[in-house]
XYZ file of C-alpha atoms in Angstrom:
323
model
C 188.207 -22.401 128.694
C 191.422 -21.210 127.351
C 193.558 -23.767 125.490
C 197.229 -25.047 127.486
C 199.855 -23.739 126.278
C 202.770 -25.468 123.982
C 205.926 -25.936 126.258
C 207.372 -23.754 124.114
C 205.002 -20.559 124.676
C 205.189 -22.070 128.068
C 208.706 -21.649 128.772
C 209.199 -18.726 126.594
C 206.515 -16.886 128.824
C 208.697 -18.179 131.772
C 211.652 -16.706 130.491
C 209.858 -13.008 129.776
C 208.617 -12.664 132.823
C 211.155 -13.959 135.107
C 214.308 -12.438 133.356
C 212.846 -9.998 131.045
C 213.918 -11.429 127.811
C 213.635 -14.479 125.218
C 215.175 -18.224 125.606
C 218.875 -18.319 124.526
C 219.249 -21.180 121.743
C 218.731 -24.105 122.518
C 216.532 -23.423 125.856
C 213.412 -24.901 124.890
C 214.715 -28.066 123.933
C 216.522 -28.225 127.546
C 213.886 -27.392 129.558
C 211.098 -30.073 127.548
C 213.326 -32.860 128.276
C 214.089 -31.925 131.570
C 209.752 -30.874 132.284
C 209.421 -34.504 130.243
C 211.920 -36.171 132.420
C 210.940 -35.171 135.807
C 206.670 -34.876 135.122
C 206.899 -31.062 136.580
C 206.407 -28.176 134.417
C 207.461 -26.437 137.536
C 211.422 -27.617 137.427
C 211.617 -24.627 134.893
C 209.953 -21.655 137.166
C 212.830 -23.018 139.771
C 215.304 -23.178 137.534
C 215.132 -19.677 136.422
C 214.365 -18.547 139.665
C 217.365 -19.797 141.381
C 219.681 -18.733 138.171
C 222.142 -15.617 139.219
C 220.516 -14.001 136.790
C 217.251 -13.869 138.069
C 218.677 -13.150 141.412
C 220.652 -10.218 140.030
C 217.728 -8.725 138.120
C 215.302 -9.041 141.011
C 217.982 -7.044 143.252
C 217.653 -3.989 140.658
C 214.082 -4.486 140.971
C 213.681 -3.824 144.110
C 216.328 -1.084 144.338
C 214.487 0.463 141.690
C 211.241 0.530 143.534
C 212.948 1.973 146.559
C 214.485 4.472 144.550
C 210.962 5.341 142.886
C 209.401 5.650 146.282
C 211.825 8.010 147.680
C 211.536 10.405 144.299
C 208.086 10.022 144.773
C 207.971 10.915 148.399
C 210.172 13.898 147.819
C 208.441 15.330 145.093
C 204.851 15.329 146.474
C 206.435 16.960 149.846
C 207.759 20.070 147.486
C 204.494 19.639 145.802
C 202.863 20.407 149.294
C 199.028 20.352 147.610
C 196.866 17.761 146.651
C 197.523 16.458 142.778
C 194.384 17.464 140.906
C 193.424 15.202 138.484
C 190.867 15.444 135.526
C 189.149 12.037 134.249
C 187.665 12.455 131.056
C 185.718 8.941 130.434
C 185.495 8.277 133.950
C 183.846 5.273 134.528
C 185.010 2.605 137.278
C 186.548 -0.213 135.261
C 187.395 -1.877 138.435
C 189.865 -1.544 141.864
C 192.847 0.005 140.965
C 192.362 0.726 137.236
C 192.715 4.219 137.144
C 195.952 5.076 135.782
C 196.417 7.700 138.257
C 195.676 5.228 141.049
C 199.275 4.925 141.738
C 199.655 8.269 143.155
C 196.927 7.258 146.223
C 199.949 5.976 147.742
C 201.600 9.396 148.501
C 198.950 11.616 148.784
C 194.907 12.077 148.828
C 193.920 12.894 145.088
C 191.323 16.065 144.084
C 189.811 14.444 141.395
C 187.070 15.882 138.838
C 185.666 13.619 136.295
C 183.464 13.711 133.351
C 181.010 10.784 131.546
C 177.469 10.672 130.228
C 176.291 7.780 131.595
C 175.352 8.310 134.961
C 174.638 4.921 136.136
C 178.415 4.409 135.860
C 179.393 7.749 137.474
C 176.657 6.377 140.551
C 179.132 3.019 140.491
C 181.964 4.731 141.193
C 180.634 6.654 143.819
C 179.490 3.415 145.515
C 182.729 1.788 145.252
C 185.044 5.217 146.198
C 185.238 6.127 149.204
C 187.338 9.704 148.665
C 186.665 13.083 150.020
C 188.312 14.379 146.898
C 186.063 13.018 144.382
C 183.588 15.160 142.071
C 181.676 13.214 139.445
C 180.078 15.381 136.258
C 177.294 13.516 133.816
C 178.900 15.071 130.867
C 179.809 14.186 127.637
C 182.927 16.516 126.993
C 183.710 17.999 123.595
C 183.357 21.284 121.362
C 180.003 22.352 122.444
C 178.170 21.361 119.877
C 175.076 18.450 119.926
C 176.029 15.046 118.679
C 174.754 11.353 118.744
C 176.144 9.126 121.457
C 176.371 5.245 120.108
C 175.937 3.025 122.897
C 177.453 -0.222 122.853
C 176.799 -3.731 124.037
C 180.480 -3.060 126.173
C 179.295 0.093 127.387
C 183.154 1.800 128.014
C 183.335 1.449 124.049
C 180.329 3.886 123.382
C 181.795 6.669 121.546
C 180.419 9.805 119.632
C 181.883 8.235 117.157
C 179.996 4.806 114.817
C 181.630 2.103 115.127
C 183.408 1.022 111.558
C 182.163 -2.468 111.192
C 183.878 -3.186 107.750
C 187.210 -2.462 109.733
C 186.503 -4.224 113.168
C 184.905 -7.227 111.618
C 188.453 -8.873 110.454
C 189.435 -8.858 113.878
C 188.027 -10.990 116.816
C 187.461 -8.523 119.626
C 186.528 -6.202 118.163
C 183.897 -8.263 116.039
C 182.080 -8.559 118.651
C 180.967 -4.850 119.123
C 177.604 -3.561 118.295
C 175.574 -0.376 118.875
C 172.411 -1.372 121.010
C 170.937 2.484 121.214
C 171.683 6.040 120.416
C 170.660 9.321 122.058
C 171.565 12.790 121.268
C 173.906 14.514 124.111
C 174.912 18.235 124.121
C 178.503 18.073 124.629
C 180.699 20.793 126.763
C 183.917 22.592 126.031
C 186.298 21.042 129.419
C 187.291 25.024 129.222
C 183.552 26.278 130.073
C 182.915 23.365 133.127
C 186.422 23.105 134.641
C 187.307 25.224 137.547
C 190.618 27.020 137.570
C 193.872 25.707 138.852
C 196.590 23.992 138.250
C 195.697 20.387 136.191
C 198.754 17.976 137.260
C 197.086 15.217 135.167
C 194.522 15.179 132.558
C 193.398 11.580 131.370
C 191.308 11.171 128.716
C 189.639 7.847 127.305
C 186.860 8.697 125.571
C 186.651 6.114 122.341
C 188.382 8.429 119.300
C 186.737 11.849 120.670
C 189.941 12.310 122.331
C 191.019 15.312 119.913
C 187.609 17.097 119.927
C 188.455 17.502 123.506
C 191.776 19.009 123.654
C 190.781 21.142 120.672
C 188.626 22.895 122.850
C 190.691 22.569 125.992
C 193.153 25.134 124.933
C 193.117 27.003 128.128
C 192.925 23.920 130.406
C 196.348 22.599 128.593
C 198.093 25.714 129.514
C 197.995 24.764 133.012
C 198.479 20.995 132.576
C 201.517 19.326 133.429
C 200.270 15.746 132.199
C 198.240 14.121 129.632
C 197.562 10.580 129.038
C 195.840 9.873 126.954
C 194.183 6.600 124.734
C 194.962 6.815 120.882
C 194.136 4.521 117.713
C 196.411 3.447 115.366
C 193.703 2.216 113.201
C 190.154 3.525 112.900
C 188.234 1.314 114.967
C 185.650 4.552 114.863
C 184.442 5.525 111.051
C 185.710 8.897 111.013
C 187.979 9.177 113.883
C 191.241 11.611 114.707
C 194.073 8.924 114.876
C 197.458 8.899 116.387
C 199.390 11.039 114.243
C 196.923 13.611 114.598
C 196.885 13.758 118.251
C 200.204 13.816 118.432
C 200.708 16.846 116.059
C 198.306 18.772 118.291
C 199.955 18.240 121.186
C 203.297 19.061 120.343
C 202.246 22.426 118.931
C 200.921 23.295 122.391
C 203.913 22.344 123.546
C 203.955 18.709 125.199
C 206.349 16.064 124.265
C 205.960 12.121 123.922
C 207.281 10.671 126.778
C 205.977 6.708 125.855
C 203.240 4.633 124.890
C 202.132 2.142 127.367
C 199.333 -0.343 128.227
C 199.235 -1.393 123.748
C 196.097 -2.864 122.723
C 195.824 -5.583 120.151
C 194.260 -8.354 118.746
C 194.104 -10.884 116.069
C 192.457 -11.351 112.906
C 190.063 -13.754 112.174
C 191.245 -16.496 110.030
C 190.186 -20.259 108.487
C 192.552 -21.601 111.117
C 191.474 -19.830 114.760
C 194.910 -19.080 115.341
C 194.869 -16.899 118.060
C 198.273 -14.034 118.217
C 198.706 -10.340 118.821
C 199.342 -9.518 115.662
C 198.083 -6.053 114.952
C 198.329 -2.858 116.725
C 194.850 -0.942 117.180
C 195.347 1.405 120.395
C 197.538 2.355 123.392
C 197.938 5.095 126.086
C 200.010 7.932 124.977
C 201.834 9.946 127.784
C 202.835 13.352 126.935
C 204.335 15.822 129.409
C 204.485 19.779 128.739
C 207.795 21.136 128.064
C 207.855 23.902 130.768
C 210.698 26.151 133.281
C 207.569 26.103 135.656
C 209.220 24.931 138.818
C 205.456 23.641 140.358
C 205.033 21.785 137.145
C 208.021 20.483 136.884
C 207.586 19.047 140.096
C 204.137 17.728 139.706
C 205.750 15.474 136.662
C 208.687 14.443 138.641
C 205.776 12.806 141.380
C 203.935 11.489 138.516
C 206.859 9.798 136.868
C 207.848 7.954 139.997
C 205.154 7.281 141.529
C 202.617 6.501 137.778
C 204.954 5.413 135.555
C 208.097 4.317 137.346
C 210.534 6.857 135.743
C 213.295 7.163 138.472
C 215.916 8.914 135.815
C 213.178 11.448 134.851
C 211.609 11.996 137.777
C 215.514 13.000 138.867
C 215.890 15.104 135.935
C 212.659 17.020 136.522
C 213.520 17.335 140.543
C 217.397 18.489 139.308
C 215.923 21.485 137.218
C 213.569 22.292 139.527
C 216.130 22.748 142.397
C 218.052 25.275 140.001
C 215.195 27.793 139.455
């Protein structure tokens, strides 16, 4: 059972995620007496709820999401296709966890994805119901033969060991351990996937991630999108890491658009203190830098409709209308 919160984290959290930003001075100290006063932690959810700030700020919300939808909608009816997206690590983590899921509002999805357990590639075909979807038990890579570490959390399993002198000063990730191995022949993404365009490529594949697009030099030429899971530390003994990935990318011409969905976790201390405190992993989006007016317009639907991007999902639709 997770601990209650201090009033403090309480009402800071209030204050975050009602108006987006920390307690002005002297907050805190209001809002205990007055939750003290009254008995009702809920006074301060009202409070900030019926502020003209929050009022204000959930009026640009929803303008925002209206604007979104109609970039959205306009982009995928240039588009005039199906988006085609490529899932490498494509297990079912649950409904709607797909980062591409987003785009099921405007549109059915052709979607091809790769993973070498097939028990989990069977789950997702239970739980999917779309015409669209083909499911591949491979491990993708260079080619070449390596060992596949399993892990007690299955989605961690990586072609990579796990670095246990690393991962055991933090709590999570303490917890992982390598229940069985088996060799897998992996496959270049360029030798199994079918030509066409590749609006969005997604890869989550435990610190392989740069083995893949190392070998996916043709497949990024006609790829609008990647997104793409990273390490900032190596949670995998011998693993690419950020910068690297990065590098890669940019000399086949994408650019960092933003880092999103941050993993962290805490280290393991005397105390138990539980806090955030380190960095280990995120979701880097990069888009390619292209005058290609289909592609252009493929990451103009993406923006809106994956990553709510209304100002560049305008840009992209502005220089698409002037080719």
């Amino acid at each position: 059972m997770a601990a209650a919160l201090s009033p403090e984290a309480f009402i800071t959290g209030l204050y975050q995620n009602c108006l987006g930003r920390l307690p002005e001075p002297g907050a805190v100290s209001f809002w205990t007496e007055v939750m003290q006063q009254q008995g009702d932690a809920t006074v301060v959810l009202a409070g900030l709820m019926g502020s003209e700030e929050y009022i204000k700020r959930a009026s640009i919300v929803s303008d925002s999401g209206a604007k979104l939808v109609s970039l959205a909608s306009t982009a995928f009816a240039r588009l005039n296709r199906r988006p085609r997206v490529v899932d490498i690590g494509a297990q079912l983590m649950g409904p709607g966890s797909h980062p591409y899921d987003p785009l099921r509002r405007f549109s059915k999805l052709e979607v091809i994805g790769f993973d070498p357990l097939e028990n989990r590639l069977s789950e997702r075909y239970d739980a999917e119901d779309d015409d669209g979807l083909t499911l591949l038990p491979y491990a993708i890579g260079d080619g070449e033969i390596y060992t596949l570490h399993i892990n007690n959390n299955d989605a961690t399993s990586s072609l990579y060991p796990l670095n246990q002198k690393h991962n055991e000063r933090f709590t999570e990730l303490a917890a992982f351990r390598t229940i069985r191995t088996e060799q897998v022949k992996t496959h270049r993404l360029d030798d199994v996937l079918a030509e066409g365009a590749v609006d969005f490529l997604k890869l989550d594949i435990q610190g392989a991630e740069l083995m893949v697009l190392r070998s996916a030099l043709k497949t990024l030429e006609r790829t609008a999108v990647v997104h793409c899971e990273v390490e900032f530390s190596p949670i995998y003994d011998g693993q690419p890491l950020y910068p690297e990935i990065q590098a890669f990318l940019n000399s086949q011409g994408f650019e960092l658009i933003d880092l999103l969905w941050s993993g962290k976790d805490y280290y393991n201390t005397p105390s138990g203190n539980v806090a955030p405190d380190r960095l280990l992993w995120a979701d880097a989006v990069f888009f390619k830098q292209t005058n290609n007016v289909d592609v252009m317009i493929s990451q103009a639907l993406i923006s809106a409709a994956i990553y709510g991007k209304p100002t560049l999902a305008e840009h992209l639709l502005t220089m698409a209308s002037a080719k």
